[in-house]
Coordinates of C-alpha atoms in Angstrom, one line a residue:
M158 CA 17.1 13.9 11.8
E159 CA 15.1 11.9 8.9
K160 CA 11.7 11.2 8.9
V161 CA 9.2 8.8 7.8
S162 CA 5.5 8.9 8.8
T163 CA 3.1 6.3 8.1
L164 CA -0.7 6.8 8.6
S165 CA -3.5 4.3 9.1
K166 CA -7.0 4.4 9.2
Y167 CA -8.8 2.3 11.9
T168 CA -12.6 1.5 11.6
L169 CA -15.8 3.6 10.4
L170 CA -15.4 5.3 13.8
G171 CA -11.5 5.3 14.2
L172 CA -8.3 6.5 12.3
F173 CA -5.1 4.6 12.8
L174 CA -2.1 6.8 12.6
C175 CA 1.6 5.7 12.6
I176 CA 4.2 8.6 12.6
C177 CA 7.8 7.3 12.1
S178 CA 11.2 9.1 12.2
V179 CA 14.6 7.9 11.1
A180 CA 18.0 9.1 12.5
G181 CA 21.5 9.7 11.1
A182 CA 22.7 10.8 7.9
Q183 CA 20.3 12.2 5.2
D184 CA 20.0 9.5 3.0
F185 CA 16.3 9.7 1.7
K186 CA 14.3 12.6 -0.2
V187 CA 10.3 12.1 -0.4
Q188 CA 8.4 13.9 -2.8
H189 CA 4.7 13.8 -1.9
I190 CA 2.2 14.2 -5.2
Q191 CA -1.4 15.2 -5.7
D192 CA -2.9 14.7 -9.0
D193 CA -6.6 14.6 -10.4
V194 CA -6.6 12.4 -13.4
T195 CA -9.1 12.0 -16.1
N196 CA -9.9 8.6 -17.5
T197 CA -6.9 9.0 -20.3
G198 CA -4.3 9.0 -17.9
G199 CA -1.7 11.3 -17.5
T200 CA 1.8 12.2 -16.6
N201 CA 3.3 15.2 -13.6
T202 CA 6.6 15.9 -14.5
G203 CA 6.5 19.0 -12.7
F204 CA 8.2 17.3 -9.3
T205 CA 12.2 17.4 -8.8
A206 CA 13.4 15.0 -11.2
V207 CA 15.1 11.8 -8.9
S208 CA 18.9 11.1 -9.9
S209 CA 18.0 7.5 -10.8
L210 CA 15.3 5.3 -11.6
N211 CA 17.7 2.6 -9.8
N212 CA 17.0 4.7 -6.3
A213 CA 13.6 5.9 -6.1
F214 CA 10.0 4.4 -6.4
A215 CA 6.9 5.7 -6.3
M216 CA 4.8 4.6 -3.4
P217 CA 0.6 5.4 -3.7
T218 CA -0.9 6.9 0.0
N219 CA -4.0 4.9 -0.6
N220 CA -5.3 2.2 1.2
R221 CA -6.3 0.4 -1.4
K222 CA -3.3 1.1 -3.6
T223 CA -5.4 3.5 -6.3
H224 CA -7.4 6.6 -5.9
A225 CA -10.2 7.5 -3.5
G226 CA -12.2 8.9 -6.1
R227 CA -14.1 11.9 -7.5
A228 CA -11.7 15.0 -7.3
D229 CA -15.0 17.0 -7.1
L230 CA -16.5 15.1 -4.1
N231 CA -19.4 14.0 -5.8
T232 CA -20.6 11.1 -3.8
G233 CA -22.6 9.1 -6.7
A234 CA -21.6 5.6 -6.7
L235 CA -19.1 4.3 -8.8
E236 CA -18.0 0.6 -10.2
G237 CA -15.2 -1.4 -10.3
D238 CA -13.5 0.2 -13.3
D239 CA -14.2 3.8 -12.2
M240 CA -12.2 3.2 -9.1
A241 CA -9.0 1.1 -10.6
G242 CA -6.3 3.1 -11.0
A243 CA -2.1 3.1 -11.0
R244 CA 1.0 5.2 -10.9
V245 CA 4.7 3.9 -12.3
L246 CA 7.9 6.3 -11.9
T247 CA 8.5 6.2 -15.5
G248 CA 11.5 8.5 -15.8
T249 CA 13.5 10.5 -13.7
G250 CA 11.2 13.2 -14.2
T251 CA 8.4 11.6 -14.9
L252 CA 5.5 10.0 -12.8
T253 CA 2.4 8.4 -15.1
Y254 CA -1.0 7.4 -14.3
Y255 CA -3.3 5.0 -15.3
R256 CA -7.0 5.0 -15.6
E257 CA -9.8 2.4 -17.6
S258 CA -10.5 4.1 -20.5
G259 CA -13.8 2.6 -20.1
S260 CA -14.0 4.4 -16.9
I261 CA -16.1 7.6 -16.1
S262 CA -14.6 10.7 -17.5
N263 CA -14.2 12.9 -14.5
N264 CA -11.2 13.7 -12.2
M265 CA -10.0 11.0 -9.8
R266 CA -7.6 12.3 -7.0
F267 CA -4.6 10.3 -7.3
N268 CA -2.0 10.8 -3.7
T269 CA 1.6 9.6 -4.1
D270 CA 4.9 9.7 -2.2
I271 CA 8.1 9.3 -4.7
W272 CA 11.1 7.8 -2.3
E273 CA 14.5 8.3 -3.1
Y274 CA 17.8 7.2 -1.7
I275 CA 20.5 9.7 -2.1
G276 CA 22.9 8.1 0.2
A277 CA 26.2 6.6 -0.6
P278 CA 26.1 3.6 -2.9
G279 CA 26.2 0.6 -0.3
G280 CA 25.0 2.9 2.7
A281 CA 23.5 1.3 5.6
N282 CA 19.6 2.5 4.7
E283 CA 19.9 2.1 0.7
F284 CA 17.5 0.5 -1.3
I285 CA 17.8 -0.3 -4.8
V286 CA 14.7 -0.5 -7.2
R287 CA 15.2 -4.3 -9.5
G288 CA 12.4 -3.7 -11.5
R289 CA 9.1 -2.1 -12.9
Y290 CA 6.2 -5.0 -14.2
A291 CA 3.0 -4.6 -15.2
A292 CA 1.4 -8.1 -14.3
N293 CA -1.5 -8.9 -16.6
M294 CA -3.9 -11.3 -15.8
N295 CA -6.6 -11.8 -18.3
G296 CA -8.7 -15.3 -18.0
V297 CA -6.1 -16.2 -15.4
N298 CA -5.8 -15.9 -11.1
F299 CA -2.4 -15.1 -11.3
V300 CA 1.3 -15.2 -13.2
N301 CA 4.9 -15.6 -13.0
I302 CA 7.4 -13.0 -13.6
D303 CA 10.9 -13.9 -14.7
V304 CA 13.4 -11.7 -12.7
S305 CA 16.1 -13.9 -13.7
G306 CA 18.1 -10.8 -14.7
A307 CA 17.0 -8.1 -12.3
G308 CA 20.3 -8.2 -10.5
I309 CA 18.9 -9.6 -6.6
A310 CA 21.3 -10.3 -4.3
S311 CA 19.3 -11.0 -1.1
P312 CA 16.2 -12.5 -2.0
N313 CA 14.5 -12.0 2.1
K314 CA 15.2 -8.3 1.6
V315 CA 12.8 -7.6 -1.4
V316 CA 9.5 -6.2 -1.2
P317 CA 7.1 -6.2 -4.6
I318 CA 5.5 -2.3 -4.1
I319 CA 2.0 -2.4 -5.8
T320 CA 2.0 1.2 -7.1
G321 CA -1.8 0.3 -8.3
I322 CA -4.4 -2.3 -9.6
M323 CA -6.6 -2.0 -12.7
N324 CA -9.5 -3.8 -13.4
D325 CA -12.3 -3.4 -15.8
D326 CA -15.1 -4.7 -13.9
T327 CA -18.3 -2.6 -14.8
S328 CA -20.7 -3.8 -11.5
N329 CA -19.3 -3.7 -8.4
G330 CA -15.4 -5.2 -8.4
A331 CA -14.2 -4.6 -4.9
D332 CA -12.5 -8.3 -5.2
S333 CA -11.3 -7.1 -8.7
A334 CA -9.3 -4.5 -6.8
T335 CA -7.3 -6.6 -4.6
G336 CA -3.6 -8.6 -4.9
I337 CA -1.2 -10.0 -3.3
A338 CA 3.0 -10.1 -4.8
H339 CA 5.5 -12.1 -3.6
L340 CA 9.0 -13.6 -4.3
T341 CA 9.1 -17.8 -4.8
S342 CA 12.4 -18.0 -5.9
S343 CA 15.8 -15.4 -6.4
S344 CA 14.7 -15.5 -9.8
N345 CA 10.6 -15.7 -9.6
L346 CA 7.7 -13.2 -8.9
I347 CA 4.1 -14.4 -8.3
V348 CA 1.3 -11.7 -8.7
R349 CA -2.3 -12.9 -7.7
K350 CA -5.7 -10.8 -8.4
G351 CA -8.8 -11.4 -6.0
T352 CA -11.1 -12.4 -8.7
S353 CA -11.8 -14.9 -11.0
S354 CA -12.9 -12.9 -13.8
N355 CA -12.6 -9.2 -15.0
N356 CA -8.9 -8.1 -16.8
V357 CA -6.7 -6.8 -14.3
T358 CA -3.4 -5.6 -14.3
I359 CA -1.1 -5.2 -10.9
Y360 CA 1.8 -2.9 -11.3
I361 CA 4.7 -3.7 -9.2
T362 CA 7.9 -1.8 -8.7
L363 CA 10.3 -4.7 -7.1
V364 CA 12.3 -2.7 -4.5
E365 CA 15.9 -4.9 -3.0
F366 CA 16.4 -3.1 0.7
T367 CA 20.3 -3.8 0.4
G368 CA 21.7 -1.4 3.6
S369 CA 22.9 -3.1 6.3
N370 CA 20.2 -1.3 8.8
W371 CA 17.3 -3.0 6.7
T372 CA 15.4 -6.0 8.0
V373 CA 12.6 -7.3 5.9
L374 CA 10.2 -10.0 7.4
H375 CA 7.2 -11.3 5.8
G376 CA 3.8 -13.1 7.0
D377 CA 1.2 -14.7 4.9
T378 CA -1.9 -16.3 5.5
T379 CA -5.5 -17.0 4.4
S380 CA -8.3 -16.9 6.6
T381 CA -12.3 -16.0 6.9
A382 CA -12.2 -14.3 10.4
N383 CA -12.3 -11.2 11.3
T384 CA -9.5 -10.6 13.1
D385 CA -6.7 -12.6 13.9
S386 CA -3.3 -12.2 14.0
I387 CA -0.1 -13.4 11.1
T388 CA 3.2 -14.6 12.2
L389 CA 6.7 -13.1 10.8
Y390 CA 9.2 -15.0 8.8
D391 CA 12.6 -14.0 7.4
G392 CA 12.1 -16.0 4.2
Y393 CA 10.9 -13.9 0.9
D394 CA 8.0 -16.0 0.8
A395 CA 7.0 -15.9 4.6
T396 CA 8.9 -19.5 5.4
G397 CA 12.2 -20.1 6.9
T398 CA 12.3 -18.8 10.9
A399 CA 9.6 -17.5 12.3
T400 CA 11.7 -13.7 13.2
N401 CA 11.2 -10.6 15.8
V402 CA 11.4 -7.2 14.3
S403 CA 13.9 -5.3 16.5
D404 CA 11.0 -3.1 17.8
W405 CA 7.5 -2.4 16.6
N406 CA 8.7 1.3 17.2
N407 CA 11.1 1.1 14.1
S408 CA 8.9 -0.5 12.0
L409 CA 6.7 -0.2 9.2
I410 CA 3.9 -2.8 8.0
L411 CA 3.3 -2.9 3.9
T412 CA 0.1 -4.3 3.7
Q413 CA -1.4 -6.6 0.8
S414 CA -4.6 -8.6 0.5
K415 CA -6.9 -10.6 -2.2
A416 CA -10.2 -12.0 -1.8
E417 CA -9.9 -15.6 -2.1
T418 CA -13.5 -17.0 -1.9
S419 CA -16.8 -16.0 -3.7
A420 CA -19.0 -15.6 -0.3
T421 CA -23.1 -15.9 -0.9
G422 CA -24.8 -12.0 -1.6
G423 CA -22.0 -10.9 -3.3
E424 CA -20.2 -10.2 0.2
K425 CA -16.9 -10.2 -1.1
E426 CA -17.7 -6.8 -3.4
K427 CA -19.3 -5.1 -0.2
I428 CA -16.9 -2.2 1.1
R429 CA -16.6 -4.0 4.0
S430 CA -14.8 -7.6 2.8
Q431 CA -11.4 -6.1 1.5
W432 CA -8.6 -4.4 2.7
P433 CA -8.2 -5.0 6.8
I434 CA -6.5 -3.2 9.1
M435 CA -2.8 -3.9 9.8
A436 CA -1.1 -3.4 13.8
P437 CA 1.3 -4.4 15.6
G438 CA 0.2 -7.6 17.0
S439 CA 0.7 -8.6 20.7
D440 CA 4.5 -9.5 20.4
N441 CA 7.3 -8.7 18.0
Q442 CA 6.6 -11.9 15.9
T443 CA 3.0 -11.4 14.7
V444 CA 1.0 -8.5 13.2
D445 CA -3.0 -8.5 13.7
W446 CA -4.9 -7.7 10.8
S447 CA -8.5 -6.6 11.8
W448 CA -12.2 -5.6 9.7
H449 CA -15.3 -4.3 10.8
G450 CA -17.2 -7.1 13.1
S451 CA -19.7 -6.4 10.4
R452 CA -18.4 -8.6 7.9
V453 CA -20.0 -11.9 7.0
T454 CA -17.0 -14.4 7.5
T455 CA -18.6 -17.5 6.3
S456 CA -17.4 -18.7 2.8
N457 CA -15.7 -15.5 2.9
S458 CA -12.0 -16.1 3.2
N459 CA -9.1 -13.4 2.4
R460 CA -5.5 -14.1 1.9
H461 CA -3.2 -11.5 3.6
F462 CA 0.5 -10.8 2.5
I463 CA 2.2 -8.6 4.6
H464 CA 6.3 -7.0 4.3
V465 CA 7.5 -6.0 7.3
L466 CA 10.4 -3.0 6.9
N467 CA 12.2 -2.8 10.1
N468 CA 15.5 -0.4 10.5
P469 CA 16.7 0.4 14.3
F470 CA 17.1 4.4 12.9
I471 CA 13.4 4.8 12.2
T472 CA 10.7 5.8 15.1
V473 CA 7.3 5.3 14.6
S474 CA 4.8 7.0 16.7
R475 CA 1.0 6.0 16.1
F476 CA -2.2 7.9 16.2
T477 CA -6.3 7.0 16.2
D478 CA -9.2 9.5 14.6
S479 CA -12.7 8.9 14.9
V480 CA -13.5 11.3 11.8
Y481 CA -15.1 10.1 9.1
A482 CA -16.2 12.2 6.2
N483 CA -16.4 13.2 2.7
G484 CA -13.2 15.3 1.8
E485 CA -10.6 16.2 4.0
T486 CA -10.0 15.8 7.6
T487 CA -6.6 16.4 9.3
I488 CA -5.0 15.2 12.8
D489 CA -2.4 16.8 14.3
I490 CA 0.9 15.0 14.7
T491 CA 2.7 17.3 16.2
S492 CA 3.5 14.5 19.2
A493 CA 5.7 12.7 16.1
G494 CA 8.6 15.3 16.0
L495 CA 8.6 15.7 12.1
T496 CA 11.3 18.4 11.2
D497 CA 11.3 18.0 7.8
M498 CA 8.6 17.1 5.0
A499 CA 10.9 16.2 2.7
Q500 CA 12.4 13.3 5.2
S501 CA 8.8 12.8 5.8
S502 CA 6.1 10.0 4.2
I503 CA 2.6 8.8 4.6
I504 CA 1.2 5.1 4.5
G505 CA -2.4 4.5 5.2
S506 CA -5.1 2.0 6.0
F507 CA -9.4 1.7 6.4
I508 CA -11.8 -0.6 7.3
T509 CA -15.8 0.3 7.1
A510 CA -19.2 -1.5 8.2
G511 CA -20.3 -0.8 4.5
N512 CA -22.9 -3.0 3.8
G513 CA -23.0 -2.2 -0.1
T514 CA -21.1 -1.4 -3.2
G515 CA -21.2 2.2 -3.2
Y516 CA -17.8 3.1 -3.9
A517 CA -15.8 5.6 -3.9
Q518 CA -16.3 4.8 0.0
G519 CA -13.8 3.0 1.4
F520 CA -11.4 3.9 -0.3
R521 CA -9.3 6.9 1.0
N522 CA -5.8 9.1 0.4
Y523 CA -3.4 10.1 3.0
Y524 CA -0.7 13.2 3.1
L525 CA 1.1 15.7 5.0
N526 CA -0.1 18.9 4.7
S527 CA 2.6 20.3 7.2
T528 CA 5.3 18.4 10.1
T529 CA 2.7 19.1 12.5
Q530 CA -0.6 17.9 10.4
A531 CA -1.5 15.1 8.4
A532 CA -4.5 14.3 6.4
H533 CA -7.0 11.9 5.0
W534 CA -9.3 12.5 1.9

């Protein structure tokens, strides 16, 4: 029995947890990494080396793809560059961290899961890393990256995993810590940032889920609404045929979102206006998003691009929690039935009523303490 677990934080008053399991041959290995990183960046070489960079990638277990703030739990307000961060699997035994050199020097806490496919080549659960990219946007709102040499076989089954977002904003900057990425053709990857200013770099690991058990769907929408839904399509750019997942209990939602317009009163820089919750919709063809109802909607639009991984051998359990506190909060996940930490992973999201720009509020890490206990920090 293989296990993959995902955790999502729901509102200021609730935590949304998804725990999923994969049955069958042990085709996956997951390693759980936590590091406190200074503003010079760093590396972790203490984990078990993966067999190949072509079959492994780093998955941020942070709701905004960066980190969750100061490791010493100091609650002083932080700026956009302080909250910037990324991690990339740069060698088979090296996880490399990036932070803004002009940010505060205090250690920031990063949590990451390293996913590795260890099954047979061409297996039904195989995924292949097609490339790793740093999309720099300084003075531009998007960049196109040529991936014609990446070896992509089926563009519709490709997901650009965002492994971090860097920005040099020294005054607020929640909008600078947003971004989306998707293919526009079999040879082009587009990456977009959520601000018209600042120097932003978004790190992408391009993964093709090649195995026959994987179905990959995509959704795209731009809206000012606090709640609505996105329809899923089989095309890499969220076009083509509207398509059902086989069952939400077999599906993972990978969220990407960016600020789209500049609302009055600095609304797009407020904690409450970026990175919504995504959850299964009312049918098997839609995903619902939501922010806290206090978010101002007037002239405050966001673009959401989601990638949904469906595998009939994955079973997903979902939970909620009502605790929001500094430091660690634990959740009993016994009912998910996990049996092996090395076959388990976690993904999270979180929304808040925060009406200010006092980061790191709104940034949360997620991790597993055991097969029966998850945590957010």
